[in-house]
Structure formats: C-alpha cells, structure tokens
CSV table of C-alpha atoms in Angstrom, one decimal:
chain,number,residue,atom,x,y,z
A,1131,MET,CA,-25.9,-18.6,-16.8
A,1132,THR,CA,-25.1,-14.9,-16.4
A,1133,GLU,CA,-25.0,-13.0,-13.2
A,1134,HIS,CA,-28.2,-11.2,-14.4
A,1135,ASN,CA,-30.0,-14.5,-14.2
A,1136,LEU,CA,-28.9,-15.5,-10.7
A,1137,GLY,CA,-32.3,-14.6,-9.2
A,1138,ARG,CA,-33.8,-17.6,-11.1
A,1139,ARG,CA,-31.5,-20.0,-9.3
A,1140,ASP,CA,-33.0,-21.6,-6.1
A,1141,MET,CA,-30.1,-20.8,-3.8
A,1142,LEU,CA,-32.0,-22.1,-0.8
A,1143,LYS,CA,-32.6,-25.6,-2.2
A,1144,GLY,CA,-32.0,-28.6,-0.1
A,1145,ALA,CA,-28.9,-27.9,2.1
A,1146,ALA,CA,-28.4,-30.9,4.4
A,1147,THR,CA,-29.5,-30.9,8.0
A,1148,LEU,CA,-26.7,-33.3,8.9
A,1149,GLY,CA,-24.3,-30.4,9.5
A,1150,VAL,CA,-26.4,-28.5,12.0
A,1151,ILE,CA,-27.9,-29.8,15.3
A,1152,THR,CA,-30.1,-27.5,17.4
A,1153,THR,CA,-30.8,-28.4,21.0
A,1154,ALA,CA,-33.0,-26.8,23.6
A,1155,GLY,CA,-31.3,-25.0,26.4
A,1156,CYS,CA,-27.7,-24.0,26.6
A,1157,THR,CA,-24.8,-25.0,28.9
A,1158,GLY,CA,-21.2,-24.0,29.2
A,1159,GLY,CA,-19.2,-21.1,30.7
A,1160,GLY,CA,-18.5,-19.0,27.7
A,1161,ASP,CA,-19.4,-15.3,27.3
A,1162,GLY,CA,-21.9,-15.6,24.5
A,1163,GLU,CA,-25.4,-14.3,25.1
A,1164,GLY,CA,-27.3,-17.3,26.4
A,1165,ASP,CA,-30.4,-18.2,24.3
A,1166,SER,CA,-33.0,-20.9,24.7
A,1167,GLU,CA,-31.3,-22.9,22.0
A,1168,SER,CA,-27.7,-24.0,21.3
A,1169,TYR,CA,-26.2,-25.1,18.0
A,1170,GLN,CA,-23.6,-27.5,16.7
A,1171,ILE,CA,-22.3,-26.9,13.2
A,1172,SER,CA,-19.8,-28.9,11.2
A,1173,ILE,CA,-17.7,-26.9,8.7
A,1174,GLY,CA,-16.4,-28.5,5.5
A,1175,GLY,CA,-12.7,-27.5,6.0
A,1176,THR,CA,-10.9,-29.1,3.0
A,1177,SER,CA,-7.9,-31.4,3.4
A,1178,SER,CA,-5.9,-32.2,6.5
A,1179,GLY,CA,-3.1,-29.6,6.9
A,1180,SER,CA,-4.8,-27.0,4.7
A,1181,SER,CA,-5.2,-23.3,5.6
A,1182,THR,CA,-9.0,-23.8,5.8
A,1183,GLN,CA,-8.6,-26.7,8.3
A,1184,GLN,CA,-6.3,-24.5,10.4
A,1185,ALA,CA,-8.8,-21.6,10.3
A,1186,GLY,CA,-11.7,-23.8,11.1
A,1187,GLN,CA,-10.0,-25.5,14.0
A,1188,ALA,CA,-9.1,-22.0,15.4
A,1189,LEU,CA,-12.8,-20.9,15.1
A,1190,ALA,CA,-13.8,-24.1,16.9
A,1191,ARG,CA,-11.4,-23.3,19.7
A,1192,ALA,CA,-12.9,-19.8,20.0
A,1193,ALA,CA,-16.4,-21.3,20.2
A,1194,SER,CA,-15.4,-23.8,22.9
A,1195,GLN,CA,-13.9,-21.0,25.0
A,1196,HIS,CA,-16.1,-18.1,24.4
A,1197,SER,CA,-19.6,-19.2,23.4
A,1198,ASP,CA,-22.5,-20.6,25.4
A,1199,ILE,CA,-24.6,-21.4,22.4
A,1200,LEU,CA,-22.3,-22.7,19.7
A,1201,ASP,CA,-20.2,-25.8,19.2
A,1202,ILE,CA,-18.1,-26.1,15.9
A,1203,SER,CA,-16.4,-29.2,14.4
A,1204,VAL,CA,-14.5,-29.3,11.2
A,1205,GLN,CA,-14.7,-32.0,8.5
A,1206,VAL,CA,-12.0,-33.1,6.1
A,1207,THR,CA,-13.1,-32.6,2.4
A,1208,ASP,CA,-11.5,-32.5,-1.0
A,1209,GLY,CA,-11.2,-28.8,-1.4
A,1210,TRP,CA,-13.0,-25.5,-1.9
A,1211,THR,CA,-14.3,-26.3,-5.4
A,1212,ALA,CA,-15.3,-29.8,-4.2
A,1213,ASN,CA,-17.2,-28.3,-1.3
A,1214,LEU,CA,-19.7,-26.7,-3.7
A,1215,TYR,CA,-20.5,-30.1,-5.1
A,1216,GLU,CA,-20.8,-31.5,-1.6
A,1217,PHE,CA,-23.2,-28.8,-0.6
A,1218,ASP,CA,-25.2,-29.4,-3.8
A,1219,GLY,CA,-25.3,-33.1,-2.9
A,1220,ASP,CA,-26.7,-32.3,0.6
A,1221,ASN,CA,-23.5,-33.6,2.2
A,1222,ILE,CA,-22.4,-30.4,4.0
A,1223,SER,CA,-24.2,-27.2,5.1
A,1224,SER,CA,-21.2,-25.0,6.2
A,1225,MET,CA,-17.9,-24.7,4.4
A,1226,GLY,CA,-14.8,-22.8,3.4
A,1227,VAL,CA,-14.9,-21.8,-0.2
A,1228,ASP,CA,-13.1,-19.4,-2.5
A,1229,ASN,CA,-14.6,-16.5,-4.4
A,1230,ASN,CA,-13.3,-17.9,-7.8
A,1231,SER,CA,-15.1,-21.2,-7.3
A,1232,LEU,CA,-18.3,-19.4,-6.2
A,1233,SER,CA,-18.1,-17.1,-9.2
A,1234,LYS,CA,-17.6,-20.0,-11.6
A,1235,ALA,CA,-20.5,-21.9,-10.1
A,1236,MET,CA,-22.8,-18.9,-10.2
A,1237,ASN,CA,-22.0,-18.4,-13.9
A,1238,GLU,CA,-21.7,-22.1,-14.9
A,1239,GLU,CA,-18.1,-21.7,-16.0
A,1240,GLY,CA,-15.0,-23.8,-15.6
A,1241,PRO,CA,-15.8,-27.2,-14.1
A,1242,PHE,CA,-19.3,-26.0,-13.5
A,1243,ALA,CA,-20.0,-25.6,-17.2
A,1244,GLU,CA,-20.2,-29.4,-17.7
A,1245,GLU,CA,-21.3,-30.2,-14.2
A,1246,PRO,CA,-23.3,-27.3,-12.8
A,1247,VAL,CA,-24.8,-27.2,-9.3
A,1248,ASP,CA,-28.4,-26.4,-8.5
A,1249,SER,CA,-27.9,-24.8,-5.2
A,1250,LEU,CA,-25.3,-22.4,-3.7
A,1251,PRO,CA,-24.5,-21.5,-0.1
A,1252,MET,CA,-25.0,-18.0,1.2
A,1253,GLN,CA,-21.9,-15.9,2.0
A,1254,GLY,CA,-20.4,-15.6,5.4
A,1255,PHE,CA,-17.2,-13.5,5.5
A,1256,VAL,CA,-13.6,-13.7,4.4
A,1257,PHE,CA,-11.2,-15.6,6.6
A,1258,THR,CA,-8.1,-15.8,4.4
A,1259,ASN,CA,-6.2,-14.5,1.4
A,1260,LEU,CA,-4.1,-17.2,-0.1
A,1261,GLU,CA,-0.9,-16.0,-1.9
A,1262,MET,CA,0.0,-18.6,-4.5
A,1263,HIS,CA,3.5,-18.6,-6.1
A,1264,TRP,CA,6.0,-20.7,-8.0
A,1265,VAL,CA,9.0,-22.6,-6.5
A,1266,ALA,CA,11.4,-24.9,-8.4
A,1267,MET,CA,13.7,-27.7,-7.4
A,1268,GLU,CA,17.3,-26.5,-7.7
A,1269,ASP,CA,18.4,-29.4,-9.8
A,1270,SER,CA,15.6,-28.9,-12.3
A,1271,GLY,CA,17.4,-26.0,-14.0
A,1272,ILE,CA,14.2,-23.9,-13.9
A,1273,GLU,CA,14.6,-20.3,-13.0
A,1274,SER,CA,11.6,-18.7,-14.6
A,1275,THR,CA,8.1,-19.4,-15.8
A,1276,ALA,CA,9.5,-18.7,-19.3
A,1277,ASP,CA,11.5,-22.0,-18.9
A,1278,LEU,CA,8.3,-23.9,-18.8
A,1279,GLN,CA,7.3,-22.8,-22.2
A,1280,ASP,CA,9.3,-25.4,-24.0
A,1281,GLY,CA,7.7,-28.2,-21.8
A,1282,GLY,CA,9.0,-31.5,-20.6
A,1283,TYR,CA,8.9,-30.7,-16.9
A,1284,THR,CA,6.7,-32.2,-14.1
A,1285,ILE,CA,4.8,-29.5,-12.4
A,1286,TYR,CA,2.5,-29.5,-9.4
A,1287,PRO,CA,-0.4,-27.1,-9.7
A,1288,ILE,CA,-1.9,-27.9,-6.3
A,1289,GLN,CA,-4.4,-30.7,-5.5
A,1290,PRO,CA,-7.4,-31.3,-7.8
A,1291,GLY,CA,-10.6,-30.1,-6.1
A,1292,PHE,CA,-9.0,-27.2,-4.3
A,1293,GLY,CA,-10.1,-23.7,-5.2
A,1294,THR,CA,-6.5,-22.7,-5.4
A,1295,ARG,CA,-6.0,-25.5,-8.0
A,1296,LEU,CA,-9.0,-24.2,-10.1
A,1297,LEU,CA,-7.6,-20.7,-10.3
A,1298,THR,CA,-4.0,-21.9,-10.7
A,1299,GLU,CA,-4.9,-24.3,-13.5
A,1300,GLU,CA,-6.8,-21.6,-15.3
A,1301,ILE,CA,-3.8,-19.2,-15.2
A,1302,ILE,CA,-1.3,-21.9,-16.3
A,1303,LYS,CA,-3.5,-22.8,-19.2
A,1304,GLU,CA,-3.9,-19.1,-20.1
A,1305,ALA,CA,-0.2,-18.8,-20.1
A,1306,GLY,CA,0.1,-21.8,-22.5
A,1307,LEU,CA,2.2,-23.9,-20.0
A,1308,TRP,CA,-0.2,-26.8,-19.4
A,1309,GLU,CA,-0.2,-29.0,-22.4
A,1310,ASN,CA,3.6,-29.3,-22.9
A,1311,ASN,CA,4.3,-30.3,-19.3
A,1312,GLU,CA,3.4,-33.3,-17.2
A,1313,ILE,CA,0.9,-32.5,-14.4
A,1314,ASN,CA,1.4,-34.1,-11.0
A,1315,ASN,CA,-2.1,-34.5,-9.4
A,1316,SER,CA,-1.0,-35.8,-6.0
A,1317,ASN,CA,-2.9,-34.9,-2.8
A,1318,THR,CA,-1.2,-32.3,-0.6
A,1319,SER,CA,-0.4,-35.1,1.9
A,1320,ASP,CA,1.5,-37.0,-0.8
A,1321,ILE,CA,3.4,-34.2,-2.5
A,1322,PRO,CA,6.1,-33.8,0.2
A,1323,GLY,CA,7.2,-37.3,-0.6
A,1324,ALA,CA,7.2,-36.7,-4.3
A,1325,VAL,CA,9.4,-33.6,-3.7
A,1326,GLU,CA,11.8,-35.6,-1.4
A,1327,GLU,CA,12.1,-38.3,-4.1
A,1328,GLY,CA,12.7,-35.8,-6.9
A,1329,ARG,CA,9.5,-36.6,-8.8
A,1330,VAL,CA,8.5,-33.0,-9.4
A,1331,ASP,CA,10.4,-30.1,-11.0
A,1332,ALA,CA,8.3,-27.0,-10.1
A,1333,LEU,CA,5.4,-26.5,-7.7
A,1334,CYS,CA,2.7,-24.0,-7.1
A,1335,VAL,CA,2.5,-23.4,-3.3
A,1336,TYR,CA,0.8,-20.8,-1.1
A,1337,GLY,CA,0.8,-19.0,2.2
A,1338,ALA,CA,-1.8,-17.0,4.0
A,1339,ASN,CA,-2.1,-13.3,4.6
A,1340,GLY,CA,1.7,-12.7,4.5
A,1341,ALA,CA,2.0,-14.6,7.8
A,1342,GLU,CA,2.7,-18.3,7.3
A,1343,LEU,CA,2.9,-21.1,4.7
A,1344,SER,CA,0.1,-23.7,4.6
A,1345,SER,CA,0.9,-26.8,6.6
A,1346,TRP,CA,1.4,-29.0,3.6
A,1347,VAL,CA,3.9,-26.4,2.1
A,1348,GLN,CA,5.8,-26.4,5.4
A,1349,GLU,CA,6.1,-30.2,5.0
A,1350,VAL,CA,7.4,-29.7,1.5
A,1351,ASP,CA,9.9,-27.2,2.9
A,1352,VAL,CA,11.2,-29.7,5.5
A,1353,ARG,CA,11.4,-32.6,3.1
A,1354,SER,CA,12.9,-30.8,0.1
A,1355,GLY,CA,16.4,-30.9,1.5
A,1356,GLY,CA,16.9,-27.2,1.1
A,1357,ASN,CA,16.6,-27.5,-2.7
A,1358,LEU,CA,13.8,-25.0,-3.5
A,1359,ASN,CA,14.0,-21.6,-5.0
A,1360,LEU,CA,11.4,-18.9,-5.8
A,1361,MET,CA,10.9,-18.7,-9.6
A,1362,GLU,CA,10.9,-15.5,-11.6
A,1363,VAL,CA,7.7,-14.7,-13.3
A,1364,ASP,CA,7.9,-13.6,-16.9
A,1365,GLN,CA,5.6,-11.1,-18.7
A,1366,ASN,CA,3.6,-13.9,-20.4
A,1367,PHE,CA,2.6,-15.4,-17.0
A,1368,GLU,CA,1.9,-11.9,-15.5
A,1369,ASP,CA,-0.4,-11.3,-18.4
A,1370,ALA,CA,-2.1,-14.6,-17.8
A,1371,ILE,CA,-2.8,-13.5,-14.1
A,1372,ASP,CA,-4.2,-10.2,-15.3
A,1373,ALA,CA,-6.4,-12.0,-17.8
A,1374,THR,CA,-7.9,-14.4,-15.2
A,1375,PRO,CA,-11.0,-13.2,-13.3
A,1376,GLY,CA,-10.8,-13.9,-9.6
A,1377,ALA,CA,-7.0,-13.6,-9.4
A,1378,LEU,CA,-5.3,-10.6,-7.8
A,1379,LYS,CA,-1.7,-10.0,-8.8
A,1380,LYS,CA,0.7,-9.2,-6.0
A,1381,THR,CA,4.5,-8.9,-5.5
A,1382,LEU,CA,5.5,-11.3,-2.9
A,1383,GLU,CA,8.6,-11.5,-0.7
A,1384,PRO,CA,9.1,-15.0,0.8
A,1385,TYR,CA,7.9,-15.8,4.3
A,1386,GLY,CA,7.6,-18.9,6.4
A,1387,TRP,CA,10.4,-20.9,4.8
A,1388,GLU,CA,13.0,-22.7,6.9
A,1389,GLN,CA,15.4,-22.7,3.9
A,1390,ASP,CA,16.7,-19.8,1.9
A,1391,VAL,CA,14.6,-19.8,-1.3
A,1392,THR,CA,16.1,-16.6,-2.7
A,1393,GLY,CA,18.9,-18.3,-4.8
A,1394,ILE,CA,17.3,-17.0,-8.0
A,1395,THR,CA,15.2,-14.0,-7.0
A,1396,ASP,CA,14.5,-12.1,-3.8
A,1397,SER,CA,10.8,-11.7,-4.7
A,1398,THR,CA,8.2,-13.1,-7.1
A,1399,THR,CA,4.8,-12.4,-8.5
A,1400,SER,CA,1.9,-14.2,-6.7
A,1401,TRP,CA,-1.8,-14.6,-7.6
A,1402,VAL,CA,-4.1,-14.2,-4.6
A,1403,LEU,CA,-7.4,-15.8,-3.9
A,1404,ALA,CA,-9.9,-14.9,-1.1
A,1405,GLY,CA,-11.5,-17.6,0.9
A,1406,GLN,CA,-14.7,-17.2,3.0
A,1407,TRP,CA,-17.0,-19.1,5.2
A,1408,ALA,CA,-20.3,-19.9,3.6
A,1409,PHE,CA,-23.5,-21.4,5.0
A,1410,GLY,CA,-26.7,-23.1,3.8
A,1411,PRO,CA,-30.3,-22.1,4.7
A,1412,ASP,CA,-30.6,-24.9,7.3
A,1413,VAL,CA,-27.9,-23.1,9.5
A,1414,PRO,CA,-29.9,-20.9,11.9
A,1415,ALA,CA,-29.2,-17.1,11.8
A,1416,GLU,CA,-28.3,-17.2,15.5
A,1417,ALA,CA,-25.5,-19.7,14.8
A,1418,THR,CA,-23.8,-17.6,12.0
A,1419,GLU,CA,-24.3,-14.4,14.0
A,1420,GLU,CA,-22.3,-16.1,16.8
A,1421,VAL,CA,-19.6,-17.2,14.3
A,1422,ALA,CA,-19.3,-13.6,13.2
A,1423,ARG,CA,-19.2,-12.4,16.8
A,1424,LEU,CA,-16.5,-14.8,17.8
A,1425,SER,CA,-14.3,-13.8,14.8
A,1426,ALA,CA,-14.7,-10.1,15.6
A,1427,GLU,CA,-14.5,-10.2,19.4
A,1428,HIS,CA,-12.1,-13.1,20.0
A,1429,GLY,CA,-9.4,-12.7,17.4
A,1430,ASP,CA,-6.7,-13.3,20.0
A,1431,THR,CA,-7.9,-16.8,20.7
A,1432,ILE,CA,-8.3,-17.5,17.0
A,1433,ARG,CA,-4.7,-16.2,16.2
A,1434,ASP,CA,-3.3,-18.3,19.1
A,1435,ALA,CA,-4.4,-21.3,17.1
A,1436,ASP,CA,-4.0,-19.9,13.6
A,1437,PRO,CA,-1.3,-17.2,13.3
A,1438,THR,CA,-2.4,-16.4,9.8
A,1439,ALA,CA,-5.9,-15.4,10.8
A,1440,LEU,CA,-7.2,-12.0,9.6
A,1441,ASP,CA,-7.9,-9.3,12.2
A,1442,HIS,CA,-11.7,-8.8,12.1
A,1443,SER,CA,-11.8,-6.6,15.2
A,1444,GLY,CA,-12.9,-3.7,13.0
A,1445,VAL,CA,-15.8,-5.8,11.5
A,1446,ASP,CA,-15.5,-3.9,8.2
A,1447,SER,CA,-12.6,-6.2,7.3
A,1448,MET,CA,-15.2,-9.1,7.2
A,1449,THR,CA,-16.9,-7.5,4.2
A,1450,GLU,CA,-13.9,-7.1,1.9
A,1451,ALA,CA,-14.6,-10.2,-0.2
A,1452,VAL,CA,-18.4,-9.9,-0.6
A,1453,ILE,CA,-19.8,-11.0,-4.0
A,1454,PRO,CA,-22.6,-8.5,-4.6
A,1455,ASP,CA,-24.8,-11.0,-6.6
A,1456,LEU,CA,-24.8,-13.7,-4.0
A,1457,GLU,CA,-26.9,-13.6,-0.8
A,1458,VAL,CA,-25.3,-13.0,2.6
A,1459,HIS,CA,-26.5,-15.4,5.4
A,1460,PRO,CA,-28.9,-13.5,7.5
A,1461,GLY,CA,-27.0,-14.1,10.8
A,1462,VAL,CA,-23.9,-12.6,9.4
A,1463,ALA,CA,-26.0,-9.7,7.9
A,1464,ASP,CA,-27.5,-9.1,11.4
A,1465,TYR,CA,-24.1,-8.8,12.9
A,1466,TRP,CA,-22.8,-6.5,10.3
A,1467,GLU,CA,-25.9,-4.3,10.5
A,1468,ALA,CA,-25.5,-4.1,14.3
A,1469,ASN,CA,-21.9,-3.0,13.8
A,1470,ASP,CA,-22.6,-0.5,11.0
A,1471,ALA,CA,-20.8,-2.6,8.4
A,1472,TRP,CA,-23.8,-3.6,6.2
A,1473,ASN,CA,-24.2,-2.3,2.7
A,1474,ASP,CA,-27.8,-2.0,1.4
A,1475,GLU,CA,-26.6,-3.0,-2.0
A,1476,TRP,CA,-26.1,-6.5,-0.7
A,1477,THR,CA,-28.8,-9.1,-0.5
A,1478,ARG,CA,-29.8,-10.7,2.8
A,1479,GLY,CA,-30.6,-14.4,2.4
A,1480,GLU,CA,-33.2,-16.5,4.3
A,1481,THR,CA,-33.0,-19.6,6.4
A,1482,ASN,CA,-35.4,-22.6,6.5
A,1483,GLU,CA,-36.5,-21.8,10.0
C-alpha cells in the first residue's frame, strides 16, 4: 500500500473501549477546566523501565495534580511496533509509538508486509527522540562497527517488538552485519544479566533527548562492571543509516553513564527515532485536548518525574514529528489550533462520539 492509497484504509475501525472510561460529573482539585464529564485513559507504554513508561508515568502524575477531568494509567506492553498490533486487535486505544513503525504500517512494509494491520491510531504529539548508539564490552576486542563485518560476535539490537528494534534491525541488515553475527533477543529486563555474565559482545542502547539513558540501559551500565565503551561507526554503517527511512543521523557525545565509556572514542554516530502519543477514535477529543494542555502548561511537573521530557511550553514543539498523511486526533488538533500551531495541510481525524 502506498501513501497515496491511505485514504482507502479505515483508520477509525474498531479501537477498543477498554482503554477509555467516561463518567458523568468531575471531581478533584486540579486546575483543568471542569466539564460535565471526566475521563480515564490507559496508555500502552511499552516495557517496564522503558523511556515510554517513564514518559507515560510523568504524564499521569501531571494529570493527577493538575486536571479535574482526566485520569491516566500506563500499561506494560511489548513495544512500539507491538502496540500497533495491540491497537489493531482492539486491546489498547492509547499508546506510545514511533514514526518508523507508523510509516511501515501505513505502507505495509517491514513486519507489516506479511502481517498488515487494518486500523491505525491517530497522531497525538511527539514526546521523545531516542538516540540509539553502539557500545561494546571491553574484552570483546570490538572497537568499530567495521569489526562486526567478519561476524562471530553476539550482538543485542534491542528487544523484539520495540520500535527502536525495528529501525535498528533494518539498519544493521542494510549494513550487512546481521547474518554473520549471533543475535541476542532478550527482553530489556534480562539483558543486564546477560551483560554481567559476559554473554553479549556489543549492544545497541539509547538515551532520550540528550538528557538521560533509558532505565534498562542504566541497569546495563551498573551491572557491566565498567567494561563498556562507545564504538566507532565506520562509513559503511553511516551509509546504512542514511539509506534507512525514518532514521536521523546525529553525532552523539555520551551522557548518563556512570562509567567512562570513552576508552575508544569520545563521540559516536547515533540514529534517532521520534516517538509520539497516539489515540484511537474511542478516545474523546476532550481527553486528548487535556493531554496536550497538561504537556504544554505543566512541563515542570512532567520533568520532575521524567528529566528527559521535551519542553512543550511553546506548543509548536509538539508538531515537530507530524506525519502529514496520517490523521491528527481532533482533541490535539483543537489545542494546536487554539494556540496557533495548526497547519491546514494536516488532516483532522474524527472520534466515535
């Protein structure tokens, strides 16, 4: 399916009502505009310890402190890519998801070529930019991605089902480094143990927005015994990043590490992936408008819980990852329009109300 044919897809099909509860009246002492209804939404937040979980919990905290009409909870799921299948299966109605997974699903590419989805969520707004990069165990002898060319190493390309894994796997395969090496498919909760026991040679890890490593990477840091180093990235791998849609190439200086990871190089090349909140048609517009308001007006509360959170006080920053060919949830669109951040080239979606 091409982007040109997206209008034929029923994007409003069957999102589950399990994730949204609407109740009459509203209680609480927040500063939201009291309406006759209040809402509870449950966000598919990927695995425990992930950047999405952290961001979702921070958003839930802002809602509990500053909203009279919205309560947010966060579910554990198998990842950004997996969330699109959960949405299609009517299991979740709100989620974190990355733009690469959305693009692949829209065009029936990657894993969606063999297992396409019939329905897609509407866009909310960007909440993180994940900066993926290579590190190697010191005793592996690996210094560069060029060393992986000959094969024989055990590498960890992030947990299957994660949007970061989908993009990373695509780049590694483009670089010709997949088939000759052994792939460790551990969950992020298990990989720190594998690192501690020396069962992996090189890992793809990530931090968020130049601020902090993901929680599972922090655990890898602690349990690695100080034996990790940034890897140099050769021209072949840089070319693979350039050749992969959805990946933004960026020079990265290390941040968030307790150990010194600059034994080989002071900086490396990362591939960056934008993640955004997305919502189905059963989520009322009033609920997502409130999510947008909380993110824009209560960033201090959110950053207290998630130091990596993007600053959305200018509102325009919310729109930086919009995919033009995918609908924007009407509540988010309403908030953007009220704050002069809406672009008429985008498409406003509809709810089932």
